Amino acid sequence: MSNSLILHVIFLLFIVLDTLVVGQDTWCGKYYRQGEKEVEPGGRYGPPELSPDPLLLFRCDTEIKPYIYGEDKVANVVVDIGITHQNLSGSFPMLDITPDRQFQVTIHTTDDGHTLAKETLSLGMKQPISFPLDQIQPRASAYDIQCQLRVLPRDPTTKPVVYQMDSVESIIMDVETPDGTAVTGLYYLPPNPHGRSTVKVDVIRSVLLVRDQSSSSSSGGGGGVEGTTPWKPLIPFGFYTSFDDYLAKDLSILDDAKQRGFNFVHPVPTFGNMTALDLVLDRMEELGLWLVYDMRWHYKNRTAVTEQVERIRARKNILVWYTADEPDGWGDELDAPRRTAEWIEELDGYHPVSLVLNCNNYYLSEYTRSTDILFTDVYPIGINATYSTVYHTPCTPSFGVCGCDECKGRGVEDVSTRTKTLSDLLRWTGQRKPIWGVPQAFGEQSFWSRQPTGREFTAMTMVYFIHGATGISPWIAPTTAAIMDAATRIAKALPNITPFLAHTAVTKHNPKLELVLSSTRDESTFATHDQIGSTFPTVSEEGPINGVVAAQWDTPNRGSLLIVVNLLDRPLRVSVSPTNDNLKTRRTEMLLSEGVEIQRKEVEMGNELLVDVEAVGSAVIVLT
């Protein structure tokens, strides 16, 4: 028997063993069967405590992962220095913080203490510090990089007092010039020895950087010799796709995905027929479809992971390694995803590692510590949020499972609330990483009494974009014709949306909106939207309800992108007032319209854009 056949037999055995689940006692740390006790699951991160005194926030992150020897000459470390009253990760007490203070930031390796760069900065977020990479040698493992901050004294003749930031308690609050430290990882790899593909993560923009698959070669990092082929941002859009009973039986499904504008496919294991898998992956390469490779059933087994990574890593279309599927729900060991991610980086550091979380707020940092991309799946359509129709038990914050952890039964609004919470948790804990949304594309099973409509599907996808997602992967194909048609319209619009979401100089902010509840512009029937991506408070006889989520992306040379989503089951009119430029001088283009009409209205200061949005409708508008 050949070695490859032996490995394949072992691999199939691991699949069988891993899927023999005796029973799942909890989900998201909560018991859910009749007669079981209600216990606080733990693992929650609440809003940071507020400090009566201002705190200095200091964080640093490597801009790109990985840098590649032979094509990248300079690395950037991005530094945040800010003032906050929240006890965030990376904040510490300091007296006399004023906007005119100066800070000295030193970047050095922890291996030998070599100083890579030193600069004087002011208060500001996402400030880049550059240094030449020829100071270090390329290697397979990451360099631990320490960023040290020193608050410079106002009097240059005064010697700064140095303090080590081992803990917040070690900072003396009555000292004016403490030091702070932050640690990040720098990946500076040799050229990819495995094949023709490298995918980078732009940590600051939270996007993937790829090269055209048709120009990929065996030299350099991901195609082209020493960077002759440019890196381009990619907003991935493609379905989780059933394999054994669907994709393996019909390769034309891939051709259809390509024609619809999807740019990747995520085959869902098990892969019972490896010959069929090879045929699918070969056809994906021919079509230029990126691959998200899924190891959910055996990601905790190093031998099985090794066999899969070594088998797949040479393909020119491998985009992302997908490891744990809802480990927070299943209650996997907290460090299991980290161990696997670190092992995959040893085998192939040229492609990012991902996982998906299902719970609302359950050991987020522990599960995501070493993952590059975080998927989030929120499935609120067709559920009973307070009573489990499967287990016939109530659902509370500390008991029960109803198909959408701690959702309120408000449909698309639950996606908005959950994704906003996730974004906040990452910000509080100092994690910068791309988020991919997983819109619901299934129903009529288990907890979910119906399928989402096409309009609901579009609204969920747009809500993910509003809250910062830079990738979309619906669960699951096959799905309904209405959902597939809606997904096609989104995919066709994506090339025009991507330049805004991934722009290097984009400014995302709250659009100037007024929500009009009736066709007459009565002062009692509208309110002002004043927070990015938050739900818009409206007024009704039943009291305050949520109405719309929206966000605007402004770029210096492409104009503005506006996304508006109506969360209600009735039509709304949204008024968009002039923002950076007078609307009278701008061209309006509707990229995507699900139950939307727009018109202009003359106002004293220029023009007003009136957007009529049907129930659960979405508008994607470009102003140029």
JSON list of C-alpha atoms in Angstrom, two decimals, residues 164-294:
[
{"chain": "A", "resi": 164, "resn": "GLN", "atom": "CA", "xyz": [7.59, 49.18, 33.38]},
{"chain": "A", "resi": 165, "resn": "MET", "atom": "CA", "xyz": [4.01, 48.45, 32.38]},
{"chain": "A", "resi": 166, "resn": "ASP", "atom": "CA", "xyz": [3.81, 44.90, 33.72]},
{"chain": "A", "resi": 167, "resn": "SER", "atom": "CA", "xyz": [0.33, 45.65, 34.98]},
{"chain": "A", "resi": 168, "resn": "VAL", "atom": "CA", "xyz": [-1.94, 48.61, 35.32]},
{"chain": "A", "resi": 169, "resn": "GLU", "atom": "CA", "xyz": [-1.30, 48.60, 39.07]},
{"chain": "A", "resi": 170, "resn": "SER", "atom": "CA", "xyz": [2.42, 49.26, 38.51]},
{"chain": "A", "resi": 171, "resn": "ILE", "atom": "CA", "xyz": [1.73, 52.66, 36.93]},
{"chain": "A", "resi": 172, "resn": "ILE", "atom": "CA", "xyz": [2.03, 55.48, 39.45]},
{"chain": "A", "resi": 173, "resn": "MET", "atom": "CA", "xyz": [-0.87, 57.79, 38.75]},
{"chain": "A", "resi": 174, "resn": "ASP", "atom": "CA", "xyz": [0.81, 60.90, 40.10]},
{"chain": "A", "resi": 175, "resn": "VAL", "atom": "CA", "xyz": [3.80, 60.52, 37.77]},
{"chain": "A", "resi": 176, "resn": "GLU", "atom": "CA", "xyz": [3.60, 62.64, 34.63]},
{"chain": "A", "resi": 177, "resn": "THR", "atom": "CA", "xyz": [5.83, 60.64, 32.31]},
{"chain": "A", "resi": 178, "resn": "PRO", "atom": "CA", "xyz": [5.25, 56.88, 32.51]},
{"chain": "A", "resi": 179, "resn": "ASP", "atom": "CA", "xyz": [6.30, 54.38, 29.87]},
{"chain": "A", "resi": 180, "resn": "GLY", "atom": "CA", "xyz": [3.95, 51.93, 28.21]},
{"chain": "A", "resi": 181, "resn": "THR", "atom": "CA", "xyz": [4.61, 48.83, 26.16]},
{"chain": "A", "resi": 182, "resn": "ALA", "atom": "CA", "xyz": [2.64, 46.95, 23.53]},
{"chain": "A", "resi": 183, "resn": "VAL", "atom": "CA", "xyz": [3.56, 43.75, 21.72]},
{"chain": "A", "resi": 184, "resn": "THR", "atom": "CA", "xyz": [2.74, 42.60, 18.20]},
{"chain": "A", "resi": 185, "resn": "GLY", "atom": "CA", "xyz": [3.98, 39.94, 15.79]},
{"chain": "A", "resi": 186, "resn": "LEU", "atom": "CA", "xyz": [5.95, 40.55, 12.59]},
{"chain": "A", "resi": 187, "resn": "TYR", "atom": "CA", "xyz": [5.89, 37.85, 9.91]},
{"chain": "A", "resi": 188, "resn": "TYR", "atom": "CA", "xyz": [8.77, 38.18, 7.44]},
{"chain": "A", "resi": 189, "resn": "LEU", "atom": "CA", "xyz": [8.80, 34.97, 5.42]},
{"chain": "A", "resi": 190, "resn": "PRO", "atom": "CA", "xyz": [11.03, 33.50, 2.73]},
{"chain": "A", "resi": 191, "resn": "PRO", "atom": "CA", "xyz": [9.43, 33.20, -0.73]},
{"chain": "A", "resi": 192, "resn": "ASN", "atom": "CA", "xyz": [6.63, 30.64, -0.70]},
{"chain": "A", "resi": 193, "resn": "PRO", "atom": "CA", "xyz": [8.30, 27.23, -1.22]},
{"chain": "A", "resi": 194, "resn": "HIS", "atom": "CA", "xyz": [5.02, 25.34, -1.49]},
{"chain": "A", "resi": 195, "resn": "GLY", "atom": "CA", "xyz": [3.42, 26.65, -4.63]},
{"chain": "A", "resi": 196, "resn": "ARG", "atom": "CA", "xyz": [1.90, 29.54, -6.49]},
{"chain": "A", "resi": 197, "resn": "SER", "atom": "CA", "xyz": [-0.24, 31.37, -3.96]},
{"chain": "A", "resi": 198, "resn": "THR", "atom": "CA", "xyz": [0.23, 33.76, -1.08]},
{"chain": "A", "resi": 199, "resn": "VAL", "atom": "CA", "xyz": [-2.60, 35.70, 0.56]},
{"chain": "A", "resi": 200, "resn": "LYS", "atom": "CA", "xyz": [-1.86, 38.66, 2.80]},
{"chain": "A", "resi": 201, "resn": "VAL", "atom": "CA", "xyz": [-3.97, 40.24, 5.53]},
{"chain": "A", "resi": 202, "resn": "ASP", "atom": "CA", "xyz": [-4.03, 44.01, 5.70]},
{"chain": "A", "resi": 203, "resn": "VAL", "atom": "CA", "xyz": [-4.66, 44.19, 9.44]},
{"chain": "A", "resi": 204, "resn": "ILE", "atom": "CA", "xyz": [-5.42, 47.90, 9.51]},
{"chain": "A", "resi": 205, "resn": "ARG", "atom": "CA", "xyz": [-7.96, 47.89, 6.67]},
{"chain": "A", "resi": 206, "resn": "SER", "atom": "CA", "xyz": [-9.21, 44.42, 7.70]},
{"chain": "A", "resi": 207, "resn": "VAL", "atom": "CA", "xyz": [-9.07, 43.14, 4.13]},
{"chain": "A", "resi": 208, "resn": "LEU", "atom": "CA", "xyz": [-7.29, 40.37, 2.25]},
{"chain": "A", "resi": 209, "resn": "LEU", "atom": "CA", "xyz": [-4.68, 41.19, -0.39]},
{"chain": "A", "resi": 210, "resn": "VAL", "atom": "CA", "xyz": [-4.37, 38.80, -3.32]},
{"chain": "A", "resi": 211, "resn": "ARG", "atom": "CA", "xyz": [-2.85, 38.54, -6.76]},
{"chain": "A", "resi": 212, "resn": "ASP", "atom": "CA", "xyz": [-4.59, 37.52, -9.94]},
{"chain": "A", "resi": 213, "resn": "GLN", "atom": "CA", "xyz": [-4.56, 33.72, -10.05]},
{"chain": "A", "resi": 214, "resn": "SER", "atom": "CA", "xyz": [-3.83, 33.73, -13.77]},
{"chain": "A", "resi": 215, "resn": "SER", "atom": "CA", "xyz": [-0.50, 35.46, -13.12]},
{"chain": "A", "resi": 216, "resn": "SER", "atom": "CA", "xyz": [0.55, 33.19, -10.28]},
{"chain": "A", "resi": 217, "resn": "SER", "atom": "CA", "xyz": [3.88, 31.43, -10.60]},
{"chain": "A", "resi": 218, "resn": "SER", "atom": "CA", "xyz": [6.12, 29.34, -8.46]},
{"chain": "A", "resi": 219, "resn": "SER", "atom": "CA", "xyz": [8.44, 32.24, -7.66]},
{"chain": "A", "resi": 220, "resn": "GLY", "atom": "CA", "xyz": [7.88, 35.09, -5.26]},
{"chain": "A", "resi": 221, "resn": "GLY", "atom": "CA", "xyz": [4.99, 35.36, -2.86]},
{"chain": "A", "resi": 222, "resn": "GLY", "atom": "CA", "xyz": [1.80, 34.51, -4.61]},
{"chain": "A", "resi": 223, "resn": "GLY", "atom": "CA", "xyz": [2.64, 35.12, -8.24]},
{"chain": "A", "resi": 224, "resn": "GLY", "atom": "CA", "xyz": [4.83, 37.41, -10.27]},
{"chain": "A", "resi": 225, "resn": "VAL", "atom": "CA", "xyz": [8.57, 37.80, -9.81]},
{"chain": "A", "resi": 226, "resn": "GLU", "atom": "CA", "xyz": [9.55, 39.99, -6.86]},
{"chain": "A", "resi": 227, "resn": "GLY", "atom": "CA", "xyz": [6.25, 41.80, -6.74]},
{"chain": "A", "resi": 228, "resn": "THR", "atom": "CA", "xyz": [5.80, 42.62, -10.43]},
{"chain": "A", "resi": 229, "resn": "THR", "atom": "CA", "xyz": [2.11, 41.69, -10.14]},
{"chain": "A", "resi": 230, "resn": "PRO", "atom": "CA", "xyz": [0.28, 44.14, -7.87]},
{"chain": "A", "resi": 231, "resn": "TRP", "atom": "CA", "xyz": [-1.56, 43.11, -4.73]},
{"chain": "A", "resi": 232, "resn": "LYS", "atom": "CA", "xyz": [-5.24, 43.95, -4.80]},
{"chain": "A", "resi": 233, "resn": "PRO", "atom": "CA", "xyz": [-7.84, 44.02, -2.03]},
{"chain": "A", "resi": 234, "resn": "LEU", "atom": "CA", "xyz": [-10.45, 41.27, -2.12]},
{"chain": "A", "resi": 235, "resn": "ILE", "atom": "CA", "xyz": [-13.88, 41.37, -0.50]},
{"chain": "A", "resi": 236, "resn": "PRO", "atom": "CA", "xyz": [-14.70, 37.63, -0.55]},
{"chain": "A", "resi": 237, "resn": "PHE", "atom": "CA", "xyz": [-18.26, 36.67, -1.42]},
{"chain": "A", "resi": 238, "resn": "GLY", "atom": "CA", "xyz": [-19.28, 33.03, -1.75]},
{"chain": "A", "resi": 239, "resn": "PHE", "atom": "CA", "xyz": [-21.39, 30.32, -0.18]},
{"chain": "A", "resi": 240, "resn": "TYR", "atom": "CA", "xyz": [-20.62, 27.50, 2.17]},
{"chain": "A", "resi": 241, "resn": "THR", "atom": "CA", "xyz": [-21.53, 24.68, -0.23]},
{"chain": "A", "resi": 242, "resn": "SER", "atom": "CA", "xyz": [-22.56, 21.13, 0.63]},
{"chain": "A", "resi": 243, "resn": "PHE", "atom": "CA", "xyz": [-20.06, 18.70, -0.85]},
{"chain": "A", "resi": 244, "resn": "ASP", "atom": "CA", "xyz": [-20.88, 14.99, -0.70]},
{"chain": "A", "resi": 245, "resn": "ASP", "atom": "CA", "xyz": [-24.55, 15.24, -1.65]},
{"chain": "A", "resi": 246, "resn": "TYR", "atom": "CA", "xyz": [-24.36, 18.29, -3.91]},
{"chain": "A", "resi": 247, "resn": "LEU", "atom": "CA", "xyz": [-21.11, 19.76, -5.22]},
{"chain": "A", "resi": 248, "resn": "ALA", "atom": "CA", "xyz": [-19.36, 16.41, -5.70]},
{"chain": "A", "resi": 249, "resn": "LYS", "atom": "CA", "xyz": [-22.18, 15.33, -8.01]},
{"chain": "A", "resi": 250, "resn": "ASP", "atom": "CA", "xyz": [-22.33, 18.35, -10.31]},
{"chain": "A", "resi": 251, "resn": "LEU", "atom": "CA", "xyz": [-19.34, 20.44, -11.37]},
{"chain": "A", "resi": 252, "resn": "SER", "atom": "CA", "xyz": [-21.61, 22.86, -13.24]},
{"chain": "A", "resi": 253, "resn": "ILE", "atom": "CA", "xyz": [-22.50, 24.34, -9.85]},
{"chain": "A", "resi": 254, "resn": "LEU", "atom": "CA", "xyz": [-19.06, 25.96, -9.92]},
{"chain": "A", "resi": 255, "resn": "ASP", "atom": "CA", "xyz": [-19.63, 27.42, -13.38]},
{"chain": "A", "resi": 256, "resn": "ASP", "atom": "CA", "xyz": [-22.92, 28.86, -12.15]},
{"chain": "A", "resi": 257, "resn": "ALA", "atom": "CA", "xyz": [-21.20, 30.41, -9.10]},
{"chain": "A", "resi": 258, "resn": "LYS", "atom": "CA", "xyz": [-18.64, 32.07, -11.36]},
{"chain": "A", "resi": 259, "resn": "GLN", "atom": "CA", "xyz": [-21.33, 33.43, -13.70]},
{"chain": "A", "resi": 260, "resn": "ARG", "atom": "CA", "xyz": [-23.21, 34.87, -10.74]},
{"chain": "A", "resi": 261, "resn": "GLY", "atom": "CA", "xyz": [-20.15, 36.86, -9.68]},
{"chain": "A", "resi": 262, "resn": "PHE", "atom": "CA", "xyz": [-19.15, 34.86, -6.61]},
{"chain": "A", "resi": 263, "resn": "ASN", "atom": "CA", "xyz": [-15.39, 34.93, -6.10]},
{"chain": "A", "resi": 264, "resn": "PHE", "atom": "CA", "xyz": [-14.91, 31.92, -3.80]},
{"chain": "A", "resi": 265, "resn": "VAL", "atom": "CA", "xyz": [-16.50, 28.62, -2.82]},
{"chain": "A", "resi": 266, "resn": "HIS", "atom": "CA", "xyz": [-16.36, 26.98, 0.60]},
{"chain": "A", "resi": 267, "resn": "PRO", "atom": "CA", "xyz": [-16.91, 23.21, 0.19]},
{"chain": "A", "resi": 268, "resn": "VAL", "atom": "CA", "xyz": [-18.34, 21.80, 3.43]},
{"chain": "A", "resi": 269, "resn": "PRO", "atom": "CA", "xyz": [-16.94, 18.41, 4.54]},
{"chain": "A", "resi": 270, "resn": "THR", "atom": "CA", "xyz": [-17.09, 15.54, 4.91]},
{"chain": "A", "resi": 271, "resn": "PHE", "atom": "CA", "xyz": [-15.15, 14.81, 1.73]},
{"chain": "A", "resi": 272, "resn": "GLY", "atom": "CA", "xyz": [-16.17, 11.20, 1.24]},
{"chain": "A", "resi": 273, "resn": "ASN", "atom": "CA", "xyz": [-14.89, 10.95, -2.31]},
{"chain": "A", "resi": 274, "resn": "MET", "atom": "CA", "xyz": [-11.36, 12.33, -2.63]},
{"chain": "A", "resi": 275, "resn": "THR", "atom": "CA", "xyz": [-11.33, 11.87, -6.40]},
{"chain": "A", "resi": 276, "resn": "ALA", "atom": "CA", "xyz": [-14.43, 14.05, -6.61]},
{"chain": "A", "resi": 277, "resn": "LEU", "atom": "CA", "xyz": [-12.75, 16.60, -4.33]},
{"chain": "A", "resi": 278, "resn": "ASP", "atom": "CA", "xyz": [-9.76, 16.82, -6.65]},
{"chain": "A", "resi": 279, "resn": "LEU", "atom": "CA", "xyz": [-12.06, 17.32, -9.63]},
{"chain": "A", "resi": 280, "resn": "VAL", "atom": "CA", "xyz": [-13.91, 20.09, -7.81]},
{"chain": "A", "resi": 281, "resn": "LEU", "atom": "CA", "xyz": [-10.72, 21.85, -6.76]},
{"chain": "A", "resi": 282, "resn": "ASP", "atom": "CA", "xyz": [-9.24, 21.52, -10.23]},
{"chain": "A", "resi": 283, "resn": "ARG", "atom": "CA", "xyz": [-12.35, 23.07, -11.77]},
{"chain": "A", "resi": 284, "resn": "MET", "atom": "CA", "xyz": [-12.26, 25.90, -9.23]},
{"chain": "A", "resi": 285, "resn": "GLU", "atom": "CA", "xyz": [-8.69, 26.66, -10.27]},
{"chain": "A", "resi": 286, "resn": "GLU", "atom": "CA", "xyz": [-9.70, 26.66, -13.94]},
{"chain": "A", "resi": 287, "resn": "LEU", "atom": "CA", "xyz": [-12.52, 29.12, -13.23]},
{"chain": "A", "resi": 288, "resn": "GLY", "atom": "CA", "xyz": [-10.44, 31.37, -10.99]},
{"chain": "A", "resi": 289, "resn": "LEU", "atom": "CA", "xyz": [-12.62, 30.70, -7.92]},
{"chain": "A", "resi": 290, "resn": "TRP", "atom": "CA", "xyz": [-10.83, 31.06, -4.61]},
{"chain": "A", "resi": 291, "resn": "LEU", "atom": "CA", "xyz": [-10.99, 28.18, -2.12]},
{"chain": "A", "resi": 292, "resn": "VAL", "atom": "CA", "xyz": [-11.81, 28.29, 1.58]},
{"chain": "A", "resi": 293, "resn": "TYR", "atom": "CA", "xyz": [-10.61, 24.88, 2.79]},
{"chain": "A", "resi": 294, "resn": "ASP", "atom": "CA", "xyz": [-12.58, 23.46, 5.72]}
]
